[in-house]
PDB file of C-alpha atoms in Angstrom:
ATOM      1  CA  UNK N   1      20.504 -24.001  28.485  1.00  0.00           C
ATOM      2  CA  UNK N   2      17.298 -22.523  29.826  1.00  0.00           C
ATOM      3  CA  UNK N   3      17.386 -22.545  33.589  1.00  0.00           C
ATOM      4  CA  UNK N   4      14.985 -22.085  36.403  1.00  0.00           C
ATOM      5  CA  UNK N   5      16.538 -21.283  39.754  1.00  0.00           C
ATOM      6  CA  UNK N   6      15.079 -21.677  43.185  1.00  0.00           C
ATOM      7  CA  UNK N   7      16.565 -21.562  46.670  1.00  0.00           C
ATOM      8  CA  UNK N   8      16.538 -25.152  47.802  1.00  0.00           C
ATOM      9  CA  UNK N   9      15.894 -24.283  51.444  1.00  0.00           C
ATOM     10  CA  UNK N  10      14.803 -25.591  53.774  1.00  0.00           C
ATOM     11  CA  UNK N  11      12.653 -22.581  54.585  1.00  0.00           C
ATOM     12  CA  UNK N  12      11.069 -22.707  57.976  1.00  0.00           C
ATOM     13  CA  UNK N  13       8.060 -20.545  58.710  1.00  0.00           C
ATOM     14  CA  UNK N  14       5.872 -20.423  61.886  1.00  0.00           C
ATOM     15  CA  UNK N  15       2.250 -21.521  61.545  1.00  0.00           C
ATOM     16  CA  UNK N  16       0.039 -18.590  60.662  1.00  0.00           C
ATOM     17  CA  UNK N  17       2.863 -16.549  59.086  1.00  0.00           C
ATOM     18  CA  UNK N  18       3.452 -15.742  55.472  1.00  0.00           C
ATOM     19  CA  UNK N  19       5.801 -17.991  53.437  1.00  0.00           C
ATOM     20  CA  UNK N  20       7.551 -16.406  50.492  1.00  0.00           C
ATOM     21  CA  UNK N  21       9.009 -18.573  47.733  1.00  0.00           C
ATOM     22  CA  UNK N  22      11.083 -17.185  44.945  1.00  0.00           C
ATOM     23  CA  UNK N  23      12.082 -18.327  41.467  1.00  0.00           C
ATOM     24  CA  UNK N  24      14.090 -16.784  38.636  1.00  0.00           C
ATOM     25  CA  UNK N  25      14.302 -17.969  35.056  1.00  0.00           C
ATOM     26  CA  UNK N  26      16.811 -17.373  32.268  1.00  0.00           C
ATOM     27  CA  UNK N  27      14.701 -17.486  29.146  1.00  0.00           C
ATOM     28  CA  UNK N  28      13.289 -14.084  28.483  1.00  0.00           C
ATOM     29  CA  UNK N  29      10.856 -15.622  25.961  1.00  0.00           C
ATOM     30  CA  UNK N  30       9.086 -17.591  28.738  1.00  0.00           C
ATOM     31  CA  UNK N  31       5.314 -17.226  28.553  1.00  0.00           C
ATOM     32  CA  UNK N  32       3.692 -19.312  31.273  1.00  0.00           C
ATOM     33  CA  UNK N  33       4.609 -19.771  34.913  1.00  0.00           C
ATOM     34  CA  UNK N  34       3.440 -22.470  37.273  1.00  0.00           C
ATOM     35  CA  UNK N  35       3.793 -23.386  40.901  1.00  0.00           C
ATOM     36  CA  UNK N  36       3.456 -27.007  41.827  1.00  0.00           C
ATOM     37  CA  UNK N  37       3.560 -28.563  45.292  1.00  0.00           C
ATOM     38  CA  UNK N  38       5.231 -31.893  45.774  1.00  0.00           C
ATOM     39  CA  UNK N  39       4.965 -33.993  48.926  1.00  0.00           C
ATOM     40  CA  UNK N  40       7.702 -36.476  49.476  1.00  0.00           C
ATOM     41  CA  UNK N  41       7.377 -39.447  47.186  1.00  0.00           C
ATOM     42  CA  UNK N  42       4.376 -37.987  45.397  1.00  0.00           C
ATOM     43  CA  UNK N  43       3.764 -36.302  42.114  1.00  0.00           C
ATOM     44  CA  UNK N  44       3.642 -32.524  41.442  1.00  0.00           C
ATOM     45  CA  UNK N  45       0.266 -31.005  42.230  1.00  0.00           C
ATOM     46  CA  UNK N  46      -0.710 -27.644  40.615  1.00  0.00           C
ATOM     47  CA  UNK N  47      -1.055 -24.750  43.027  1.00  0.00           C
ATOM     48  CA  UNK N  48      -1.294 -21.781  40.684  1.00  0.00           C
ATOM     49  CA  UNK N  49      -0.323 -20.513  37.215  1.00  0.00           C
ATOM     50  CA  UNK N  50       0.332 -17.003  36.050  1.00  0.00           C
ATOM     51  CA  UNK N  51       0.818 -15.513  32.597  1.00  0.00           C
ATOM     52  CA  UNK N  52       0.802 -11.714  33.002  1.00  0.00           C
ATOM     53  CA  UNK N  53       2.889  -9.344  35.000  1.00  0.00           C
ATOM     54  CA  UNK N  54       1.510  -8.487  38.434  1.00  0.00           C
ATOM     55  CA  UNK N  55      -0.241 -10.441  41.143  1.00  0.00           C
ATOM     56  CA  UNK N  56      -2.731 -13.241  40.989  1.00  0.00           C
ATOM     57  CA  UNK N  57      -4.558 -14.389  44.125  1.00  0.00           C
ATOM     58  CA  UNK N  58      -6.288 -17.701  44.824  1.00  0.00           C
ATOM     59  CA  UNK N  59      -7.397 -18.211  48.389  1.00  0.00           C
ATOM     60  CA  UNK N  60      -4.300 -18.143  50.637  1.00  0.00           C
ATOM     61  CA  UNK N  61      -1.929 -18.193  47.674  1.00  0.00           C
ATOM     62  CA  UNK N  62      -0.653 -15.220  45.621  1.00  0.00           C
ATOM     63  CA  UNK N  63       1.627 -15.594  42.644  1.00  0.00           C
ATOM     64  CA  UNK N  64       3.628 -12.611  41.531  1.00  0.00           C
ATOM     65  CA  UNK N  65       5.314 -12.225  38.147  1.00  0.00           C
ATOM     66  CA  UNK N  66       7.887  -9.620  37.017  1.00  0.00           C
ATOM     67  CA  UNK N  67       8.950 -10.449  33.441  1.00  0.00           C
ATOM     68  CA  UNK N  68      11.387  -7.508  33.315  1.00  0.00           C
ATOM     69  CA  UNK N  69      13.265  -8.986  36.243  1.00  0.00           C
ATOM     70  CA  UNK N  70      12.568 -12.607  35.115  1.00  0.00           C
ATOM     71  CA  UNK N  71      11.231 -13.320  38.569  1.00  0.00           C
ATOM     72  CA  UNK N  72       8.191 -15.155  39.871  1.00  0.00           C
ATOM     73  CA  UNK N  73       7.175 -15.698  43.453  1.00  0.00           C
ATOM     74  CA  UNK N  74       4.600 -17.506  45.482  1.00  0.00           C
ATOM     75  CA  UNK N  75       3.228 -16.150  48.801  1.00  0.00           C
ATOM     76  CA  UNK N  76       1.377 -18.450  51.176  1.00  0.00           C
ATOM     77  CA  UNK N  77      -0.679 -16.560  53.779  1.00  0.00           C
ATOM     78  CA  UNK N  78      -1.755 -18.039  57.078  1.00  0.00           C
ATOM     79  CA  UNK N  79       0.641 -20.989  56.631  1.00  0.00           C
ATOM     80  CA  UNK N  80      -0.603 -24.342  57.881  1.00  0.00           C
ATOM     81  CA  UNK N  81       1.414 -27.480  58.775  1.00  0.00           C
ATOM     82  CA  UNK N  82      -0.154 -29.164  55.750  1.00  0.00           C
ATOM     83  CA  UNK N  83       1.628 -26.650  53.561  1.00  0.00           C
ATOM     84  CA  UNK N  84       4.929 -28.337  54.441  1.00  0.00           C
ATOM     85  CA  UNK N  85       6.169 -29.652  51.160  1.00  0.00           C
ATOM     86  CA  UNK N  86       8.542 -28.893  48.321  1.00  0.00           C
ATOM     87  CA  UNK N  87       7.363 -26.137  46.043  1.00  0.00           C
ATOM     88  CA  UNK N  88       8.357 -26.407  42.392  1.00  0.00           C
ATOM     89  CA  UNK N  89       8.565 -23.490  40.010  1.00  0.00           C
ATOM     90  CA  UNK N  90       7.985 -24.436  36.363  1.00  0.00           C
ATOM     91  CA  UNK N  91       8.286 -22.365  33.228  1.00  0.00           C
ATOM     92  CA  UNK N  92       7.060 -22.844  29.717  1.00  0.00           C
ATOM     93  CA  UNK N  93       8.622 -20.976  26.854  1.00  0.00           C
ATOM     94  CA  UNK N  94       6.984 -19.548  23.745  1.00  0.00           C
ATOM     95  CA  UNK N  95       6.213 -22.310  21.265  1.00  0.00           C
ATOM     96  CA  UNK N  96       7.231 -24.969  23.695  1.00  0.00           C
ATOM     97  CA  UNK N  97       5.114 -27.472  25.368  1.00  0.00           C
ATOM     98  CA  UNK N  98       7.596 -28.700  27.920  1.00  0.00           C
ATOM     99  CA  UNK N  99       7.781 -27.478  31.425  1.00  0.00           C
ATOM    100  CA  UNK N 100      11.252 -26.563  32.753  1.00  0.00           C
ATOM    101  CA  UNK N 101      11.362 -27.084  36.473  1.00  0.00           C
ATOM    102  CA  UNK N 102      13.498 -25.592  39.216  1.00  0.00           C
ATOM    103  CA  UNK N 103      15.000 -27.847  41.860  1.00  0.00           C
ATOM    104  CA  UNK N 104      12.268 -26.831  44.321  1.00  0.00           C
ATOM    105  CA  UNK N 105      12.188 -25.126  47.744  1.00  0.00           C
ATOM    106  CA  UNK N 106      11.498 -27.313  50.709  1.00  0.00           C
ATOM    107  CA  UNK N 107       9.082 -25.507  53.021  1.00  0.00           C
ATOM    108  CA  UNK N 108       8.466 -26.496  56.676  1.00  0.00           C
ATOM    109  CA  UNK N 109       5.646 -24.942  58.633  1.00  0.00           C
ATOM    110  CA  UNK N 110       6.453 -24.976  62.384  1.00  0.00           C
ATOM    111  CA  UNK N 111       3.361 -25.475  64.605  1.00  0.00           C
TER     112      UNK N 111
ATOM    113  CA  UNK H   1     -12.565 -35.025  39.332  1.00  0.00           C
ATOM    114  CA  UNK H   2     -10.753 -36.559  36.381  1.00  0.00           C
ATOM    115  CA  UNK H   3      -7.170 -37.599  36.981  1.00  0.00           C
ATOM    116  CA  UNK H   4      -4.192 -39.096  35.260  1.00  0.00           C
ATOM    117  CA  UNK H   5      -3.520 -42.649  36.252  1.00  0.00           C
ATOM    118  CA  UNK H   6      -0.306 -44.712  35.919  1.00  0.00           C
ATOM    119  CA  UNK H   7       0.632 -48.367  36.213  1.00  0.00           C
ATOM    120  CA  UNK H   8       2.489 -49.932  37.796  1.00  0.00           C
ATOM    121  CA  UNK H   9       3.207 -47.865  40.842  1.00  0.00           C
ATOM    122  CA  UNK H  10       6.500 -49.624  41.348  1.00  0.00           C
ATOM    123  CA  UNK H  11       8.662 -51.610  38.923  1.00  0.00           C
ATOM    124  CA  UNK H  12      11.908 -53.465  39.629  1.00  0.00           C
ATOM    125  CA  UNK H  13      13.893 -54.713  36.656  1.00  0.00           C
ATOM    126  CA  UNK H  14      17.348 -56.036  35.782  1.00  0.00           C
ATOM    127  CA  UNK H  15      19.723 -53.936  33.775  1.00  0.00           C
ATOM    128  CA  UNK H  16      19.306 -54.603  30.070  1.00  0.00           C
ATOM    129  CA  UNK H  17      15.687 -55.596  30.349  1.00  0.00           C
ATOM    130  CA  UNK H  18      12.766 -53.784  28.577  1.00  0.00           C
ATOM    131  CA  UNK H  19      10.088 -51.984  30.605  1.00  0.00           C
ATOM    132  CA  UNK H  20       6.826 -50.450  29.572  1.00  0.00           C
ATOM    133  CA  UNK H  21       5.277 -47.816  31.770  1.00  0.00           C
ATOM    134  CA  UNK H  22       1.626 -47.182  31.257  1.00  0.00           C
ATOM    135  CA  UNK H  23      -0.512 -44.096  31.610  1.00  0.00           C
ATOM    136  CA  UNK H  24      -4.177 -43.194  31.084  1.00  0.00           C
ATOM    137  CA  UNK H  25      -4.428 -39.426  30.513  1.00  0.00           C
ATOM    138  CA  UNK H  26      -7.415 -37.335  31.386  1.00  0.00           C
ATOM    139  CA  UNK H  27     -10.082 -38.303  28.814  1.00  0.00           C
ATOM    140  CA  UNK H  28     -10.599 -35.038  26.905  1.00  0.00           C
ATOM    141  CA  UNK H  29      -6.907 -34.067  26.910  1.00  0.00           C
ATOM    142  CA  UNK H  30      -4.975 -33.992  23.631  1.00  0.00           C
ATOM    143  CA  UNK H  31      -1.385 -33.452  24.757  1.00  0.00           C
ATOM    144  CA  UNK H  32       0.594 -36.016  26.655  1.00  0.00           C
ATOM    145  CA  UNK H  33       3.968 -35.918  28.332  1.00  0.00           C
ATOM    146  CA  UNK H  34       6.532 -37.997  30.161  1.00  0.00           C
ATOM    147  CA  UNK H  35       8.796 -36.551  32.812  1.00  0.00           C
ATOM    148  CA  UNK H  36      11.232 -38.229  35.102  1.00  0.00           C
ATOM    149  CA  UNK H  37      12.679 -37.316  38.526  1.00  0.00           C
ATOM    150  CA  UNK H  38      15.803 -38.993  39.747  1.00  0.00           C
ATOM    151  CA  UNK H  39      15.808 -39.221  43.609  1.00  0.00           C
ATOM    152  CA  UNK H  40      16.718 -35.892  45.052  1.00  0.00           C
ATOM    153  CA  UNK H  41      16.865 -34.116  41.744  1.00  0.00           C
ATOM    154  CA  UNK H  42      14.527 -31.917  39.719  1.00  0.00           C
ATOM    155  CA  UNK H  43      11.726 -33.010  37.485  1.00  0.00           C
ATOM    156  CA  UNK H  44      13.000 -33.325  33.875  1.00  0.00           C
ATOM    157  CA  UNK H  45      11.063 -33.280  30.701  1.00  0.00           C
ATOM    158  CA  UNK H  46      11.392 -36.374  28.437  1.00  0.00           C
ATOM    159  CA  UNK H  47       8.876 -36.100  25.618  1.00  0.00           C
ATOM    160  CA  UNK H  48       5.572 -34.583  24.518  1.00  0.00           C
ATOM    161  CA  UNK H  49       3.088 -36.286  22.166  1.00  0.00           C
ATOM    162  CA  UNK H  50       0.238 -34.814  20.179  1.00  0.00           C
ATOM    163  CA  UNK H  51      -1.862 -36.106  17.335  1.00  0.00           C
ATOM    164  CA  UNK H  52      -0.151 -39.489  17.409  1.00  0.00           C
ATOM    165  CA  UNK H  53       3.389 -38.239  17.076  1.00  0.00           C
ATOM    166  CA  UNK H  54       6.206 -36.830  19.129  1.00  0.00           C
ATOM    167  CA  UNK H  55       6.028 -33.069  19.149  1.00  0.00           C
ATOM    168  CA  UNK H  56       9.080 -32.350  21.300  1.00  0.00           C
ATOM    169  CA  UNK H  57      11.735 -34.396  23.079  1.00  0.00           C
ATOM    170  CA  UNK H  58      14.704 -33.770  25.256  1.00  0.00           C
ATOM    171  CA  UNK H  59      18.338 -34.896  25.020  1.00  0.00           C
ATOM    172  CA  UNK H  60      17.552 -37.638  27.598  1.00  0.00           C
ATOM    173  CA  UNK H  61      14.973 -39.162  25.246  1.00  0.00           C
ATOM    174  CA  UNK H  62      17.403 -41.156  23.070  1.00  0.00           C
ATOM    175  CA  UNK H  63      16.915 -44.223  20.972  1.00  0.00           C
ATOM    176  CA  UNK H  64      16.394 -46.414  24.014  1.00  0.00           C
ATOM    177  CA  UNK H  65      13.080 -44.622  24.655  1.00  0.00           C
ATOM    178  CA  UNK H  66       9.837 -44.708  22.707  1.00  0.00           C
ATOM    179  CA  UNK H  67       6.297 -43.655  23.253  1.00  0.00           C
ATOM    180  CA  UNK H  68       3.078 -44.977  21.922  1.00  0.00           C
ATOM    181  CA  UNK H  69      -0.653 -44.407  22.107  1.00  0.00           C
ATOM    182  CA  UNK H  70      -1.770 -47.977  21.322  1.00  0.00           C
ATOM    183  CA  UNK H  71      -5.500 -47.219  21.729  1.00  0.00           C
ATOM    184  CA  UNK H  72      -7.782 -44.355  22.571  1.00  0.00           C
ATOM    185  CA  UNK H  73      -6.940 -44.217  26.256  1.00  0.00           C
ATOM    186  CA  UNK H  74      -3.461 -45.487  27.035  1.00  0.00           C
ATOM    187  CA  UNK H  75      -0.179 -43.758  26.579  1.00  0.00           C
ATOM    188  CA  UNK H  76       3.022 -45.759  27.134  1.00  0.00           C
ATOM    189  CA  UNK H  77       6.740 -45.174  27.623  1.00  0.00           C
ATOM    190  CA  UNK H  78       9.062 -48.037  26.623  1.00  0.00           C
ATOM    191  CA  UNK H  79      12.661 -48.256  27.715  1.00  0.00           C
ATOM    192  CA  UNK H  80      14.305 -50.872  25.493  1.00  0.00           C
ATOM    193  CA  UNK H  81      17.426 -51.802  27.467  1.00  0.00           C
ATOM    194  CA  UNK H  82      17.375 -50.318  30.904  1.00  0.00           C
ATOM    195  CA  UNK H  83      20.509 -48.900  32.551  1.00  0.00           C
ATOM    196  CA  UNK H  84      21.157 -48.288  36.231  1.00  0.00           C
ATOM    197  CA  UNK H  85      20.851 -44.548  35.623  1.00  0.00           C
ATOM    198  CA  UNK H  86      17.282 -45.044  34.359  1.00  0.00           C
ATOM    199  CA  UNK H  87      16.226 -45.566  38.049  1.00  0.00           C
ATOM    200  CA  UNK H  88      13.813 -42.690  38.744  1.00  0.00           C
ATOM    201  CA  UNK H  89      10.240 -41.725  39.273  1.00  0.00           C
ATOM    202  CA  UNK H  90       8.490 -41.433  35.928  1.00  0.00           C
ATOM    203  CA  UNK H  91       5.573 -39.131  35.687  1.00  0.00           C
ATOM    204  CA  UNK H  92       2.964 -38.974  32.983  1.00  0.00           C
ATOM    205  CA  UNK H  93       1.072 -35.722  32.444  1.00  0.00           C
ATOM    206  CA  UNK H  94      -1.587 -34.500  30.142  1.00  0.00           C
ATOM    207  CA  UNK H  95      -3.120 -31.101  29.138  1.00  0.00           C
ATOM    208  CA  UNK H  96      -6.118 -29.999  27.111  1.00  0.00           C
ATOM    209  CA  UNK H  97      -3.972 -27.908  24.777  1.00  0.00           C
ATOM    210  CA  UNK H  98      -0.268 -27.400  24.349  1.00  0.00           C
ATOM    211  CA  UNK H  99       0.634 -23.771  24.788  1.00  0.00           C
ATOM    212  CA  UNK H 100      -0.445 -22.225  28.003  1.00  0.00           C
ATOM    213  CA  UNK H 101      -2.607 -24.977  29.414  1.00  0.00           C
ATOM    214  CA  UNK H 102      -1.859 -26.501  32.703  1.00  0.00           C
ATOM    215  CA  UNK H 103      -0.334 -29.991  32.728  1.00  0.00           C
ATOM    216  CA  UNK H 104      -1.760 -32.402  35.263  1.00  0.00           C
ATOM    217  CA  UNK H 105       0.494 -35.118  36.610  1.00  0.00           C
ATOM    218  CA  UNK H 106      -0.187 -38.740  37.317  1.00  0.00           C
ATOM    219  CA  UNK H 107       0.999 -40.368  40.582  1.00  0.00           C
ATOM    220  CA  UNK H 108       4.149 -41.708  38.933  1.00  0.00           C
ATOM    221  CA  UNK H 109       5.902 -45.053  38.484  1.00  0.00           C
ATOM    222  CA  UNK H 110       8.976 -45.689  40.606  1.00  0.00           C
ATOM    223  CA  UNK H 111      11.441 -47.612  38.454  1.00  0.00           C
ATOM    224  CA  UNK H 112      14.392 -49.380  40.000  1.00  0.00           C
ATOM    225  CA  UNK H 113      17.027 -50.898  37.758  1.00  0.00           C
ATOM    226  CA  UNK H 114      19.295 -53.437  39.443  1.00  0.00           C
TER     227      UNK H 114
END
């Protein structure tokens, strides 16, 4: 069974600080990695995707991928109260179309 | 900005009844998906659909489930005889291509089976 693991939280971060969210995956053949944000009762909304080892930055968000360690992370700089949500890590394997999701990390930004 | 739409937003049905959930994917997308999320649990893949046929399905997607693209715009999920455990949020998603392309999710249909 291919698994994606996330710390369920809740993770509380002061406004303006950096929030760090982590994800590990079991399938070494995984090719594509996605971070989605999900507000309560809403659908997943894409934040970032990353395919290659290293860092990828988009505004206040940085995704980091380490395929050797089977680890992907998301950093949110200058955290805002509107960033309070559940962050879902999703992984796509080689030759697969399906996304395998983790259980999500609930993030709360404290004003 | 183009988006995936789903109808209805909420559906309440009796156990054993058939339900059809509808989705309109983004217009130039070719790959379509259904996922579900039971309350408090993770998002789970059900099925992917490309070129008018199922390309991948999960163990959850048994004979009670079917998908169809009845015309050029709609994509439907049918549950033939609903069970209590089918109560969940059902999300449709679409992508321009299958492999690395991002999947965009619709707002979901909340299904409650009584």
